[in-house]
Amino acid sequence: LALGAELARWRAAGRKARLWWRDDDARGVTPALERLLHVQAQAGAPLTLAVIPDDGLPTLARRLGACEGVTLSQHGADHVDRRGGGQAGEFADTATEDEIVCALVAGRRRLAAAAGLLPVFVPPWNHAHAALEAALARAGYQAWSAHARTPGGALLPRVDVELDLLRWRGGARFRGERRFLADLAEALAVRRTGGDWERPIGLLTHHLEHDARTWRFLARFLDWSAARPELEWAELAELLPGARRAR
Ligand SMILES: [Zn+2]
């Protein structure tokens, strides 16, 4: 298998790949969120919830206060699609940088009460408006996180995701074990061949969309990866610019 061979190359090089985990679309405490927190606690892998600034926040903030290894990032201003067709996105193409700054800051204010909030913005649908990055820099965000394929990244650091547990065309469903592990092998190979060993590999999950197979595979993958000497899980805070490595 490609993944086994790739891991052997990392082992031979004496390197560890860094993984990090982002889960999108939390906006309140639901059975699916409880299940996600249970899976996270069992595996002990650090998790960043990309939270929609919304009405359920006080309850969510209270629930997460007791969770070890769970941090928060701001997922959008309100997670409403204003692009009207094609790639979804919060900001219409005609939105100005000033308007975007106002929307970002208003969203951040709604999230401010939650403990563990990092100064990282996660754009809904991984869509980057042409003025988003400049607006984020002006509004004081330290970094943003989209999909590795999302354009942009010249003004502000990015910590992206690229291993999506789901596939989306024709309705959200499990990507499948073989495809997912092939994506991991590919991400590892790209870093190794580019000498880019330190660049983290982001796992993306969407707890509200997981079926039983997806949940089972997620738990197995977290356990498997924790036991691999070539892989280590990192917290998003460790991956931000200026953060010192734990070891
Ligand atoms: Zn979203």
GROMACS .gro file of N, CA, C and O in nm, residues 44-161:
model
  472
   44GLY      N    1  -0.796   1.136   2.272
   44GLY     CA    2  -0.700   1.230   2.330
   44GLY      C    3  -0.633   1.320   2.225
   44GLY      O    4  -0.536   1.387   2.255
   45ALA      N    5  -0.683   1.320   2.102
   45ALA     CA    6  -0.624   1.407   1.999
   45ALA      C    7  -0.679   1.549   2.016
   45ALA      O    8  -0.799   1.566   2.040
   46PRO      N    9  -0.592   1.650   2.005
   46PRO     CA   10  -0.641   1.786   2.016
   46PRO      C   11  -0.735   1.821   1.900
   46PRO      O   12  -0.714   1.778   1.788
   47LEU      N   13  -0.839   1.898   1.932
   47LEU     CA   14  -0.944   1.930   1.833
   47LEU      C   15  -0.972   2.080   1.835
   47LEU      O   16  -0.982   2.140   1.942
   48THR      N   17  -0.984   2.137   1.716
   48THR     CA   18  -1.031   2.275   1.706
   48THR      C   19  -1.169   2.275   1.643
   48THR      O   20  -1.186   2.227   1.531
   49LEU      N   21  -1.267   2.325   1.717
   49LEU     CA   22  -1.402   2.339   1.663
   49LEU      C   23  -1.412   2.473   1.591
   49LEU      O   24  -1.381   2.577   1.650
   50ALA      N   25  -1.453   2.469   1.466
   50ALA     CA   26  -1.483   2.592   1.394
   50ALA      C   27  -1.629   2.624   1.422
   50ALA      O   28  -1.719   2.557   1.372
   51VAL      N   29  -1.652   2.727   1.506
   51VAL     CA   30  -1.784   2.754   1.562
   51VAL      C   31  -1.850   2.871   1.489
   51VAL      O   32  -1.788   2.976   1.471
   52ILE      N   33  -1.975   2.851   1.451
   52ILE     CA   34  -2.052   2.959   1.388
   52ILE      C   35  -2.102   3.054   1.496
   52ILE      O   36  -2.166   3.009   1.591
   53PRO      N   37  -2.072   3.184   1.485
   53PRO     CA   38  -2.117   3.279   1.588
   53PRO      C   39  -2.267   3.291   1.585
   53PRO      O   40  -2.323   3.351   1.495
   54ASP      N   41  -2.332   3.228   1.680
   54ASP     CA   42  -2.477   3.209   1.670
   54ASP      C   43  -2.542   3.214   1.808
   54ASP      O   44  -2.476   3.233   1.908
   55ASP      N   45  -2.673   3.185   1.813
   55ASP     CA   46  -2.748   3.202   1.936
   55ASP      C   47  -2.719   3.097   2.042
   55ASP      O   48  -2.737   3.122   2.160
   56GLY      N   49  -2.679   2.977   2.002
   56GLY     CA   50  -2.659   2.869   2.099
   56GLY      C   51  -2.529   2.879   2.175
   56GLY      O   52  -2.490   2.787   2.246
   57LEU      N   53  -2.459   2.991   2.160
   57LEU     CA   54  -2.323   2.999   2.210
   57LEU      C   55  -2.305   2.989   2.361
   57LEU      O   56  -2.212   2.923   2.406
   58PRO      N   57  -2.389   3.053   2.442
   58PRO     CA   58  -2.366   3.042   2.587
   58PRO      C   59  -2.367   2.897   2.634
   58PRO      O   60  -2.281   2.855   2.712
   59THR      N   61  -2.462   2.817   2.585
   59THR     CA   62  -2.469   2.676   2.623
   59THR      C   63  -2.345   2.602   2.573
   59THR      O   64  -2.285   2.522   2.645
   60LEU      N   65  -2.307   2.631   2.450
   60LEU     CA   66  -2.190   2.566   2.392
   60LEU      C   67  -2.065   2.603   2.472
   60LEU      O   68  -1.982   2.517   2.503
   61ALA      N   69  -2.052   2.730   2.505
   61ALA     CA   70  -1.934   2.776   2.580
   61ALA      C   71  -1.926   2.706   2.714
   61ALA      O   72  -1.819   2.662   2.757
   62ARG      N   73  -2.042   2.690   2.781
   62ARG     CA   74  -2.043   2.621   2.911
   62ARG      C   75  -2.003   2.475   2.894
   62ARG      O   76  -1.923   2.422   2.971
   63ARG      N   77  -2.054   2.411   2.792
   63ARG     CA   78  -2.025   2.268   2.769
   63ARG      C   79  -1.876   2.246   2.740
   63ARG      O   80  -1.816   2.149   2.784
   64LEU      N   81  -1.818   2.337   2.663
   64LEU     CA   82  -1.679   2.318   2.621
   64LEU      C   83  -1.580   2.358   2.729
   64LEU      O   84  -1.463   2.319   2.724
   65GLY      N   85  -1.627   2.435   2.827
   65GLY     CA   86  -1.538   2.480   2.933
   65GLY      C   87  -1.471   2.364   3.005
   65GLY      O   88  -1.359   2.376   3.053
   66ALA      N   89  -1.539   2.249   3.008
   66ALA     CA   90  -1.487   2.134   3.082
   66ALA      C   91  -1.402   2.041   2.994
   66ALA      O   92  -1.353   1.940   3.041
   67CYS      N   93  -1.386   2.074   2.867
   67CYS     CA   94  -1.320   1.981   2.774
   67CYS      C   95  -1.172   2.011   2.761
   67CYS      O   96  -1.133   2.122   2.728
   68GLU      N   97  -1.091   1.907   2.783
   68GLU     CA   98  -0.948   1.923   2.767
   68GLU      C   99  -0.911   1.898   2.621
   68GLU      O  100  -0.962   1.805   2.559
   69GLY      N  101  -0.822   1.980   2.569
   69GLY     CA  102  -0.773   1.958   2.433
   69GLY      C  103  -0.867   2.006   2.324
   69GLY      O  104  -0.852   1.969   2.208
   70VAL      N  105  -0.967   2.087   2.361
   70VAL     CA  106  -1.059   2.143   2.260
   70VAL      C  107  -1.045   2.294   2.256
   70VAL      O  108  -1.061   2.360   2.359
   71THR      N  109  -1.008   2.347   2.141
   71THR     CA  110  -1.001   2.492   2.123
   71THR      C  111  -1.104   2.533   2.018
   71THR      O  112  -1.160   2.449   1.949
   72LEU      N  113  -1.127   2.665   2.008
   72LEU     CA  114  -1.231   2.716   1.919
   72LEU      C  115  -1.171   2.813   1.818
   72LEU      O  116  -1.075   2.885   1.849
   73SER      N  117  -1.230   2.815   1.701
   73SER     CA  118  -1.199   2.920   1.606
   73SER      C  119  -1.331   2.973   1.551
   73SER      O  120  -1.435   2.907   1.562
   74GLN      N  121  -1.327   3.091   1.494
   74GLN     CA  122  -1.448   3.154   1.444
   74GLN      C  123  -1.477   3.106   1.302
   74GLN      O  124  -1.396   3.125   1.212
   75HIS      N  125  -1.595   3.045   1.285
   75HIS     CA  126  -1.632   2.994   1.153
   75HIS      C  127  -1.733   3.088   1.089
   75HIS      O  128  -1.854   3.073   1.103
   76GLY      N  129  -1.679   3.190   1.023
   76GLY     CA  130  -1.765   3.283   0.951
   76GLY      C  131  -1.818   3.395   1.038
   76GLY      O  132  -1.788   3.404   1.157
   77ALA      N  133  -1.898   3.480   0.976
   77ALA     CA  134  -1.966   3.587   1.047
   77ALA      C  135  -2.106   3.540   1.085
   77ALA      O  136  -2.151   3.559   1.197
   78ASP      N  137  -2.175   3.475   0.992
   78ASP     CA  138  -2.306   3.415   1.022
   78ASP      C  139  -2.335   3.289   0.940
   78ASP      O  140  -2.440   3.228   0.957
   79HIS      N  141  -2.242   3.250   0.851
   79HIS     CA  142  -2.256   3.126   0.773
   79HIS      C  143  -2.380   3.127   0.685
   79HIS      O  144  -2.453   3.028   0.676
   80VAL      N  145  -2.404   3.240   0.621
   80VAL     CA  146  -2.514   3.251   0.524
   80VAL      C  147  -2.452   3.271   0.385
   80VAL      O  148  -2.363   3.355   0.370
   81ASP      N  149  -2.499   3.195   0.289
   81ASP     CA  150  -2.445   3.206   0.153
   81ASP      C  151  -2.504   3.328   0.084
   81ASP      O  152  -2.625   3.340   0.069
   82ARG      N  153  -2.418   3.419   0.042
   82ARG     CA  154  -2.463   3.539  -0.027
   82ARG      C  155  -2.408   3.548  -0.169
   82ARG      O  156  -2.409   3.655  -0.230
   83ARG      N  157  -2.355   3.437  -0.220
   83ARG     CA  158  -2.296   3.445  -0.353
   83ARG      C  159  -2.396   3.408  -0.463
   83ARG      O  160  -2.374   3.441  -0.579
   84GLY      N  161  -2.506   3.342  -0.423
   84GLY     CA  162  -2.611   3.315  -0.521
   84GLY      C  163  -2.565   3.230  -0.638
   84GLY      O  164  -2.560   3.278  -0.752
   85GLY      N  165  -2.529   3.106  -0.610
   85GLY     CA  166  -2.492   3.014  -0.718
   85GLY      C  167  -2.343   2.992  -0.726
   85GLY      O  168  -2.265   3.074  -0.682
   86GLY      N  169  -2.306   2.878  -0.784
   86GLY     CA  170  -2.164   2.841  -0.793
   86GLY      C  171  -2.109   2.810  -0.656
   86GLY      O  172  -2.179   2.760  -0.569
   87GLN      N  173  -1.983   2.841  -0.636
   87GLN     CA  174  -1.919   2.818  -0.506
   87GLN      C  175  -1.986   2.905  -0.399
   87GLN      O  176  -1.999   3.026  -0.415
   88ALA      N  177  -2.033   2.841  -0.291
   88ALA     CA  178  -2.099   2.916  -0.183
   88ALA      C  179  -1.996   3.001  -0.109
   88ALA      O  180  -1.878   2.968  -0.104
   89GLY      N  181  -2.042   3.110  -0.051
   89GLY     CA  182  -1.954   3.198   0.027
   89GLY      C  183  -2.036   3.302   0.100
   89GLY      O  184  -2.146   3.339   0.056
   90GLU      N  185  -1.984   3.347   0.213
   90GLU     CA  186  -2.059   3.443   0.295
   90GLU      C  187  -2.068   3.582   0.235
   90GLU      O  188  -2.161   3.656   0.263
   91PHE      N  189  -1.965   3.617   0.161
   91PHE     CA  190  -1.959   3.755   0.113
   91PHE      C  191  -1.981   3.760  -0.037
   91PHE      O  192  -1.912   3.693  -0.114
   92ALA      N  193  -2.081   3.841  -0.078
   92ALA     CA  194  -2.106   3.861  -0.221
   92ALA      C  195  -1.981   3.921  -0.284
   92ALA      O  196  -1.904   3.990  -0.216
   93ASP      N  197  -1.963   3.897  -0.412
   93ASP     CA  198  -1.845   3.950  -0.480
   93ASP      C  199  -1.837   4.102  -0.468
   93ASP      O  200  -1.729   4.160  -0.472
   94THR      N  201  -1.953   4.167  -0.453
   94THR     CA  202  -1.957   4.313  -0.447
   94THR      C  203  -1.926   4.367  -0.306
   94THR      O  204  -1.914   4.488  -0.289
   95ALA      N  205  -1.915   4.281  -0.206
   95ALA     CA  206  -1.889   4.329  -0.069
   95ALA      C  207  -1.754   4.400  -0.063
   95ALA      O  208  -1.658   4.357  -0.128
   96THR      N  209  -1.748   4.507   0.015
   96THR     CA  210  -1.622   4.583   0.026
   96THR      C  211  -1.543   4.533   0.146
   96THR      O  212  -1.597   4.467   0.236
   97GLU      N  213  -1.416   4.569   0.148
   97GLU     CA  214  -1.331   4.530   0.260
   97GLU      C  215  -1.386   4.584   0.392
   97GLU      O  216  -1.387   4.514   0.493
   98ASP      N  217  -1.434   4.709   0.389
   98ASP     CA  218  -1.492   4.768   0.512
   98ASP      C  219  -1.611   4.686   0.562
   98ASP      O  220  -1.625   4.661   0.682
   99GLU      N  221  -1.699   4.648   0.469
   99GLU     CA  222  -1.817   4.569   0.509
   99GLU      C  223  -1.775   4.434   0.569
   99GLU      O  224  -1.834   4.387   0.665
  100ILE      N  225  -1.672   4.376   0.509
  100ILE     CA  226  -1.626   4.245   0.559
  100ILE      C  227  -1.565   4.260   0.699
  100ILE      O  228  -1.594   4.180   0.788
  101VAL      N  229  -1.485   4.363   0.719
  101VAL     CA  230  -1.428   4.387   0.853
  101VAL      C  231  -1.540   4.398   0.956
  101VAL      O  232  -1.534   4.335   1.063
  102CYS      N  233  -1.642   4.475   0.926
  102CYS     CA  234  -1.754   4.494   1.021
  102CYS      C  235  -1.821   4.361   1.054
  102CYS      O  236  -1.850   4.332   1.170
  103ALA      N  237  -1.846   4.281   0.951
  103ALA     CA  238  -1.914   4.152   0.972
  103ALA      C  239  -1.827   4.058   1.056
  103ALA      O  240  -1.876   3.989   1.145
  104LEU      N  241  -1.696   4.055   1.028
  104LEU     CA  242  -1.605   3.968   1.102
  104LEU      C  243  -1.602   4.005   1.249
  104LEU      O  244  -1.609   3.919   1.337
  105VAL      N  245  -1.591   4.135   1.274
  105VAL     CA  246  -1.577   4.182   1.412
  105VAL      C  247  -1.707   4.159   1.491
  105VAL      O  248  -1.703   4.118   1.607
  106ALA      N  249  -1.821   4.179   1.423
  106ALA     CA  250  -1.950   4.155   1.490
  106ALA      C  251  -1.961   4.007   1.528
  106ALA      O  252  -2.007   3.972   1.637
  107GLY      N  253  -1.919   3.919   1.439
  107GLY     CA  254  -1.922   3.775   1.468
  107GLY      C  255  -1.830   3.741   1.583
  107GLY      O  256  -1.865   3.666   1.673
  108ARG      N  257  -1.711   3.798   1.581
  108ARG     CA  258  -1.613   3.769   1.686
  108ARG      C  259  -1.665   3.814   1.823
  108ARG      O  260  -1.642   3.749   1.925
  109ARG      N  261  -1.736   3.926   1.824
  109ARG     CA  262  -1.790   3.976   1.950
  109ARG      C  263  -1.890   3.876   2.010
  109ARG      O  264  -1.894   3.855   2.130
  110ARG      N  265  -1.968   3.811   1.924
  110ARG     CA  266  -2.065   3.712   1.974
  110ARG      C  267  -1.995   3.590   2.032
  110ARG      O  268  -2.052   3.519   2.115
  111LEU      N  269  -1.873   3.563   1.986
  111LEU     CA  270  -1.799   3.445   2.033
  111LEU      C  271  -1.712   3.473   2.153
  111LEU      O  272  -1.656   3.381   2.213
  112ALA      N  273  -1.697   3.601   2.187
  112ALA     CA  274  -1.593   3.641   2.281
  112ALA      C  275  -1.603   3.572   2.417
  112ALA      O  276  -1.503   3.552   2.485
  113ALA      N  277  -1.726   3.533   2.456
  113ALA     CA  278  -1.744   3.473   2.589
  113ALA      C  279  -1.687   3.332   2.598
  113ALA      O  280  -1.665   3.281   2.707
  114ALA      N  281  -1.666   3.268   2.484
  114ALA     CA  282  -1.623   3.128   2.486
  114ALA      C  283  -1.474   3.117   2.519
  114ALA      O  284  -1.392   3.185   2.459
  115ALA      N  285  -1.442   3.030   2.613
  115ALA     CA  286  -1.302   3.008   2.649
  115ALA      C  287  -1.235   2.929   2.537
  115ALA      O  288  -1.300   2.851   2.468
  116GLY      N  289  -1.106   2.950   2.520
  116GLY     CA  290  -1.031   2.870   2.423
  116GLY      C  291  -1.044   2.919   2.281
  116GLY      O  292  -1.010   2.848   2.187
  117LEU      N  293  -1.094   3.043   2.263
  117LEU     CA  294  -1.108   3.097   2.128
  117LEU      C  295  -0.973   3.146   2.077
  117LEU      O  296  -0.910   3.232   2.139
  118LEU      N  297  -0.929   3.092   1.963
  118LEU     CA  298  -0.803   3.132   1.902
  118LEU      C  299  -0.830   3.244   1.800
  118LEU      O  300  -0.938   3.249   1.742
  119PRO      N  301  -0.731   3.330   1.775
  119PRO     CA  302  -0.750   3.439   1.678
  119PRO      C  303  -0.736   3.390   1.535
  119PRO      O  304  -0.655   3.441   1.456
  120VAL      N  305  -0.813   3.287   1.502
  120VAL     CA  306  -0.804   3.221   1.372
  120VAL      C  307  -0.942   3.220   1.309
  120VAL      O  308  -1.040   3.184   1.374
  121PHE      N  309  -0.950   3.258   1.183
  121PHE     CA  310  -1.078   3.262   1.112
  121PHE      C  311  -1.087   3.147   1.013
  121PHE      O  312  -0.992   3.120   0.938
  122VAL      N  313  -1.203   3.082   1.012
  122VAL     CA  314  -1.227   2.971   0.918
  122VAL      C  315  -1.342   3.012   0.826
  122VAL      O  316  -1.457   3.017   0.869
  123PRO      N  317  -1.315   3.046   0.700
  123PRO     CA  318  -1.423   3.092   0.612
  123PRO      C  319  -1.516   2.976   0.575
  123PRO      O  320  -1.470   2.868   0.538
  124PRO      N  321  -1.650   2.997   0.589
  124PRO     CA  322  -1.745   2.894   0.549
  124PRO      C  323  -1.724   2.850   0.404
  124PRO      O  324  -1.689   2.931   0.319
  125TRP      N  325  -1.745   2.723   0.380
  125TRP     CA  326  -1.727   2.661   0.248
  125TRP      C  327  -1.585   2.682   0.194
  125TRP      O  328  -1.560   2.669   0.075
  126ASN      N  329  -1.493   2.714   0.285
  126ASN     CA  330  -1.353   2.739   0.247
  126ASN      C  331  -1.344   2.840   0.132
  126ASN      O  332  -1.255   2.833   0.048
  127HIS      N  333  -1.439   2.933   0.130
  127HIS     CA  334  -1.439   3.033   0.022
  127HIS      C  335  -1.371   3.161   0.068
  127HIS      O  336  -1.405   3.216   0.173
  128ALA      N  337  -1.277   3.208  -0.011
  128ALA     CA  338  -1.206   3.332   0.023
  128ALA      C  339  -1.247   3.442  -0.073
  128ALA      O  340  -1.212   3.440  -0.192
  129HIS      N  341  -1.326   3.540  -0.024
  129HIS     CA  342  -1.355   3.662  -0.100
  129HIS      C  343  -1.222   3.731  -0.130
  129HIS      O  344  -1.127   3.722  -0.051
  130ALA      N  345  -1.216   3.805  -0.241
  130ALA     CA  346  -1.091   3.869  -0.282
  130ALA      C  347  -1.036   3.963  -0.173
  130ALA      O  348  -0.915   3.984  -0.164
  131ALA      N  349  -1.127   4.021  -0.092
  131ALA     CA  350  -1.083   4.116   0.011
  131ALA      C  351  -1.076   4.052   0.150
  131ALA      O  352  -1.047   4.120   0.248
  132LEU      N  353  -1.102   3.922   0.159
  132LEU     CA  354  -1.111   3.860   0.293
  132LEU      C  355  -0.979   3.870   0.369
  132LEU      O  356  -0.977   3.908   0.487
  133GLU      N  357  -0.871   3.838   0.303
  133GLU     CA  358  -0.744   3.832   0.375
  133GLU      C  359  -0.703   3.969   0.428
  133GLU      O  360  -0.658   3.981   0.543
  134ALA      N  361  -0.720   4.071   0.346
  134ALA     CA  362  -0.688   4.207   0.391
  134ALA      C  363  -0.778   4.246   0.508
  134ALA      O  364  -0.733   4.308   0.606
  135ALA      N  365  -0.906   4.207   0.501
  135ALA     CA  366  -1.000   4.238   0.609
  135ALA      C  367  -0.960   4.166   0.737
  135ALA      O  368  -0.965   4.224   0.846
  136LEU      N  369  -0.918   4.042   0.726
  136LEU     CA  370  -0.875   3.966   0.844
  136LEU      C  371  -0.752   4.031   0.909
  136LEU      O  372  -0.744   4.042   1.031
  137ALA      N  373  -0.659   4.072   0.827
  137ALA     CA  374  -0.538   4.136   0.879
  137ALA      C  375  -0.575   4.265   0.952
  137ALA      O  376  -0.527   4.292   1.062
  138ARG      N  377  -0.666   4.343   0.892
  138ARG     CA  378  -0.707   4.469   0.954
  138ARG      C  379  -0.781   4.446   1.084
  138ARG      O  380  -0.770   4.524   1.180
  139ALA      N  381  -0.861   4.339   1.089
  139ALA     CA  382  -0.941   4.312   1.208
  139ALA      C  383  -0.860   4.243   1.318
  139ALA      O  384  -0.913   4.213   1.424
  140GLY      N  385  -0.733   4.214   1.291
  140GLY     CA  386  -0.646   4.164   1.397
  140GLY      C  387  -0.640   4.014   1.414
  140GLY      O  388  -0.596   3.964   1.516
  141TYR      N  389  -0.686   3.938   1.314
  141TYR     CA  390  -0.672   3.792   1.322
  141TYR      C  391  -0.525   3.756   1.300
  141TYR      O  392  -0.454   3.821   1.224
  142GLN      N  393  -0.484   3.648   1.365
  142GLN     CA  394  -0.344   3.607   1.357
  142GLN      C  395  -0.320   3.514   1.238
  142GLN      O  396  -0.210   3.508   1.184
  143ALA      N  397  -0.423   3.442   1.200
  143ALA     CA  398  -0.409   3.344   1.092
  143ALA      C  399  -0.548   3.307   1.044
  143ALA      O  400  -0.648   3.343   1.106
  144TRP      N  401  -0.553   3.234   0.932
  144TRP     CA  402  -0.680   3.177   0.890
  144TRP      C  403  -0.658   3.035   0.841
  144TRP      O  404  -0.544   2.993   0.820
  145SER      N  405  -0.770   2.964   0.832
  145SER     CA  406  -0.764   2.823   0.799
  145SER      C  407  -0.871   2.792   0.696
  145SER      O  408  -0.990   2.811   0.720
  146ALA      N  409  -0.828   2.746   0.578
  146ALA     CA  410  -0.923   2.710   0.473
  146ALA      C  411  -0.884   2.571   0.424
  146ALA      O  412  -0.821   2.494   0.497
  147HIS      N  413  -0.923   2.538   0.301
  147HIS     CA  414  -0.873   2.415   0.240
  147HIS      C  415  -0.741   2.447   0.171
  147HIS      O  416  -0.721   2.559   0.125
  148ALA      N  417  -0.653   2.348   0.167
  148ALA     CA  418  -0.522   2.370   0.105
  148ALA      C  419  -0.537   2.421  -0.039
  148ALA      O  420  -0.448   2.490  -0.089
  149ARG      N  421  -0.649   2.390  -0.104
  149ARG     CA  422  -0.670   2.437  -0.242
  149ARG      C  423  -0.723   2.580  -0.251
  149ARG      O  424  -0.728   2.636  -0.360
  150THR      N  425  -0.768   2.638  -0.139
  150THR     CA  426  -0.824   2.773  -0.142
  150THR      C  427  -0.714   2.873  -0.177
  150THR      O  428  -0.608   2.869  -0.116
  151PRO      N  429  -0.738   2.962  -0.274
  151PRO     CA  430  -0.633   3.060  -0.308
  151PRO      C  431  -0.614   3.164  -0.198
  151PRO      O  432  -0.701   3.182  -0.113
  152GLY      N  433  -0.502   3.235  -0.203
  152GLY     CA  434  -0.472   3.340  -0.104
  152GLY      C  435  -0.368   3.291  -0.006
  152GLY      O  436  -0.330   3.173  -0.008
  153GLY      N  437  -0.321   3.380   0.079
  153GLY     CA  438  -0.223   3.339   0.179
  153GLY      C  439  -0.098   3.424   0.178
  153GLY      O  440   0.002   3.387   0.239
  154ALA      N  441  -0.101   3.537   0.108
  154ALA     CA  442   0.018   3.620   0.100
  154ALA      C  443   0.030   3.715   0.219
  154ALA      O  444   0.139   3.751   0.260
  155LEU      N  445  -0.084   3.756   0.276
  155LEU     CA  446  -0.084   3.859   0.380
  155LEU      C  447  -0.079   3.803   0.521
  155LEU      O  448  -0.023   3.864   0.611
  156LEU      N  449  -0.142   3.689   0.540
  156LEU     CA  450  -0.163   3.635   0.674
  156LEU      C  451  -0.133   3.485   0.671
  156LEU      O  452  -0.167   3.418   0.575
  157PRO      N  453  -0.070   3.433   0.777
  157PRO     CA  454  -0.041   3.290   0.778
  157PRO      C  455  -0.167   3.205   0.769
  157PRO      O  456  -0.274   3.248   0.814
  158ARG      N  457  -0.151   3.086   0.712
  158ARG     CA  458  -0.262   2.993   0.703
  158ARG      C  459  -0.223   2.859   0.760
  158ARG      O  460  -0.112   2.814   0.742
  159VAL      N  461  -0.318   2.796   0.828
  159VAL     CA  462  -0.301   2.657   0.872
  159VAL      C  463  -0.422   2.584   0.816
  159VAL      O  464  -0.532   2.596   0.868
  160ASP      N  465  -0.401   2.511   0.709
  160ASP     CA  466  -0.514   2.459   0.632
  160ASP      C  467  -0.548   2.313   0.664
  160ASP      O  468  -0.471   2.244   0.730
  161VAL      N  469  -0.662   2.273   0.613
  161VAL     CA  470  -0.700   2.131   0.616
  161VAL      C  471  -0.694   2.077   0.475
  161VAL      O  472  -0.706   2.151   0.377
   0.00000   0.00000   0.00000
